[in-house]
Short mmCIF file of C-alpha atoms in Angstrom, two decimals:
data_model
loop_
_atom_site.label_atom_id
_atom_site.label_comp_id
_atom_site.label_asym_id
_atom_site.label_seq_id
_atom_site.Cartn_x
_atom_site.Cartn_y
_atom_site.Cartn_z
CA MET V 1 3.30 -1.62 -27.45
CA THR V 2 1.84 -1.61 -23.95
CA ASN V 3 -1.20 -3.77 -23.14
CA LEU V 4 -3.53 -2.58 -20.39
CA LEU V 5 -5.60 -4.84 -18.11
CA TYR V 6 -8.72 -3.46 -16.43
CA ASP V 7 -10.98 -4.71 -13.64
CA GLY V 8 -14.18 -2.90 -14.59
CA VAL V 9 -13.09 0.73 -14.93
CA ASP V 10 -9.92 0.34 -12.82
CA LEU V 11 -6.56 -0.07 -14.55
CA ILE V 12 -4.86 -2.94 -12.71
CA ALA V 13 -1.82 -3.85 -14.85
CA GLU V 14 0.37 -2.91 -17.80
CA TYR V 15 2.22 -5.51 -19.90
CA ASP V 16 4.74 -5.14 -22.71
CA SER V 17 4.45 -6.96 -26.06
CA ALA V 18 6.20 -10.04 -24.58
CA SER V 19 3.56 -10.19 -21.77
CA THR V 20 6.08 -9.05 -19.16
CA VAL V 21 4.50 -7.15 -16.26
CA LEU V 22 5.52 -3.49 -16.35
CA ARG V 23 3.26 -2.08 -13.59
CA ARG V 24 0.47 -3.24 -11.30
CA TYR V 25 -2.06 -0.91 -9.68
CA VAL V 26 -3.98 -1.14 -6.40
CA HIS V 27 -7.26 0.75 -6.00
CA GLY V 28 -9.27 1.81 -2.94
CA HIS V 29 -12.97 1.30 -2.35
CA GLY V 30 -14.04 4.61 -3.88
CA VAL V 31 -14.66 5.45 -7.52
CA ASP V 32 -11.48 6.57 -9.29
CA GLU V 33 -9.35 5.99 -6.18
CA PRO V 34 -5.94 4.65 -7.24
CA LEU V 35 -3.75 4.06 -4.17
CA LEU V 36 -0.40 2.83 -5.49
CA TRP V 37 1.44 1.11 -8.28
CA TYR V 38 4.19 -1.49 -8.25
CA GLU V 39 6.95 -1.40 -10.86
CA GLY V 40 7.56 -4.80 -12.43
CA ALA V 41 6.50 -8.15 -11.02
CA GLY V 42 7.89 -7.60 -7.51
CA THR V 43 6.54 -5.62 -4.58
CA THR V 44 9.65 -3.69 -3.47
CA SER V 45 9.37 -0.82 -5.96
CA LYS V 46 6.12 0.97 -5.22
CA THR V 47 4.80 4.46 -5.89
CA TRP V 48 2.05 5.82 -3.68
CA LEU V 49 -0.68 7.99 -5.16
CA TYR V 50 -1.95 10.55 -2.67
CA ALA V 51 -5.00 12.78 -3.21
CA ASP V 52 -4.96 16.33 -1.90
CA HIS V 53 -7.96 18.17 -0.42
CA GLN V 54 -9.31 18.84 -3.94
CA GLY V 55 -8.97 15.25 -5.13
CA SER V 56 -5.93 15.90 -7.34
CA ILE V 57 -3.47 13.01 -7.39
CA VAL V 58 -0.03 13.72 -5.91
CA VAL V 59 2.67 11.14 -6.60
CA GLY V 60 4.93 9.95 -3.78
CA GLN V 61 7.71 7.38 -3.63
CA ALA V 62 8.05 4.72 -0.95
CA ASP V 63 11.05 2.51 -0.37
CA SER V 64 10.93 -1.10 0.81
CA ALA V 65 10.88 0.09 4.45
CA GLY V 66 7.75 2.18 3.77
CA THR V 67 9.44 5.58 4.02
CA SER V 68 7.72 7.90 1.56
CA SER V 69 8.13 11.39 0.18
CA VAL V 70 6.04 13.47 -2.20
CA SER V 71 7.76 13.92 -5.54
CA GLU V 72 5.35 15.70 -7.90
CA ALA V 73 1.76 16.77 -8.47
CA LEU V 74 -0.31 15.80 -11.49
CA ASP V 75 -2.13 18.99 -12.48
CA VAL V 76 -4.99 19.78 -14.82
CA VAL V 77 -4.08 21.92 -17.84
CA THR V 78 -4.85 25.53 -16.87
CA ASP V 79 -3.00 27.56 -19.51
CA ARG V 80 -5.72 29.02 -21.79
CA SER V 81 -3.47 29.01 -24.90
CA THR V 82 -2.81 25.30 -24.41
CA ILE V 83 -6.54 24.59 -24.10
CA ASP V 84 -7.27 26.66 -27.23
CA ASN V 85 -4.60 24.74 -29.17
CA LEU V 86 -6.20 21.43 -28.18
CA PHE V 87 -9.65 22.37 -29.47
CA TYR V 88 -9.09 24.83 -32.34
CA GLN V 89 -6.62 23.18 -34.69
#
């Protein structure tokens, strides 16, 4: 089981059932503006969250030296059959 910790509406941490930190999140000043997450309790393993021109979140990796690269985009479901299956079952 994963326990989630929020600061208002912003997710700031995930813990496992033994209260071990799994991930920590850093947010910007805007509404719904996640900037990055850290894996575990340290600060060396971080994943940057970039927004494109439409506000979609694009995930990028950064190493301890700060070198980053985009790895994947998180898209909205656009396949009509998938949407129909969600609502008409």
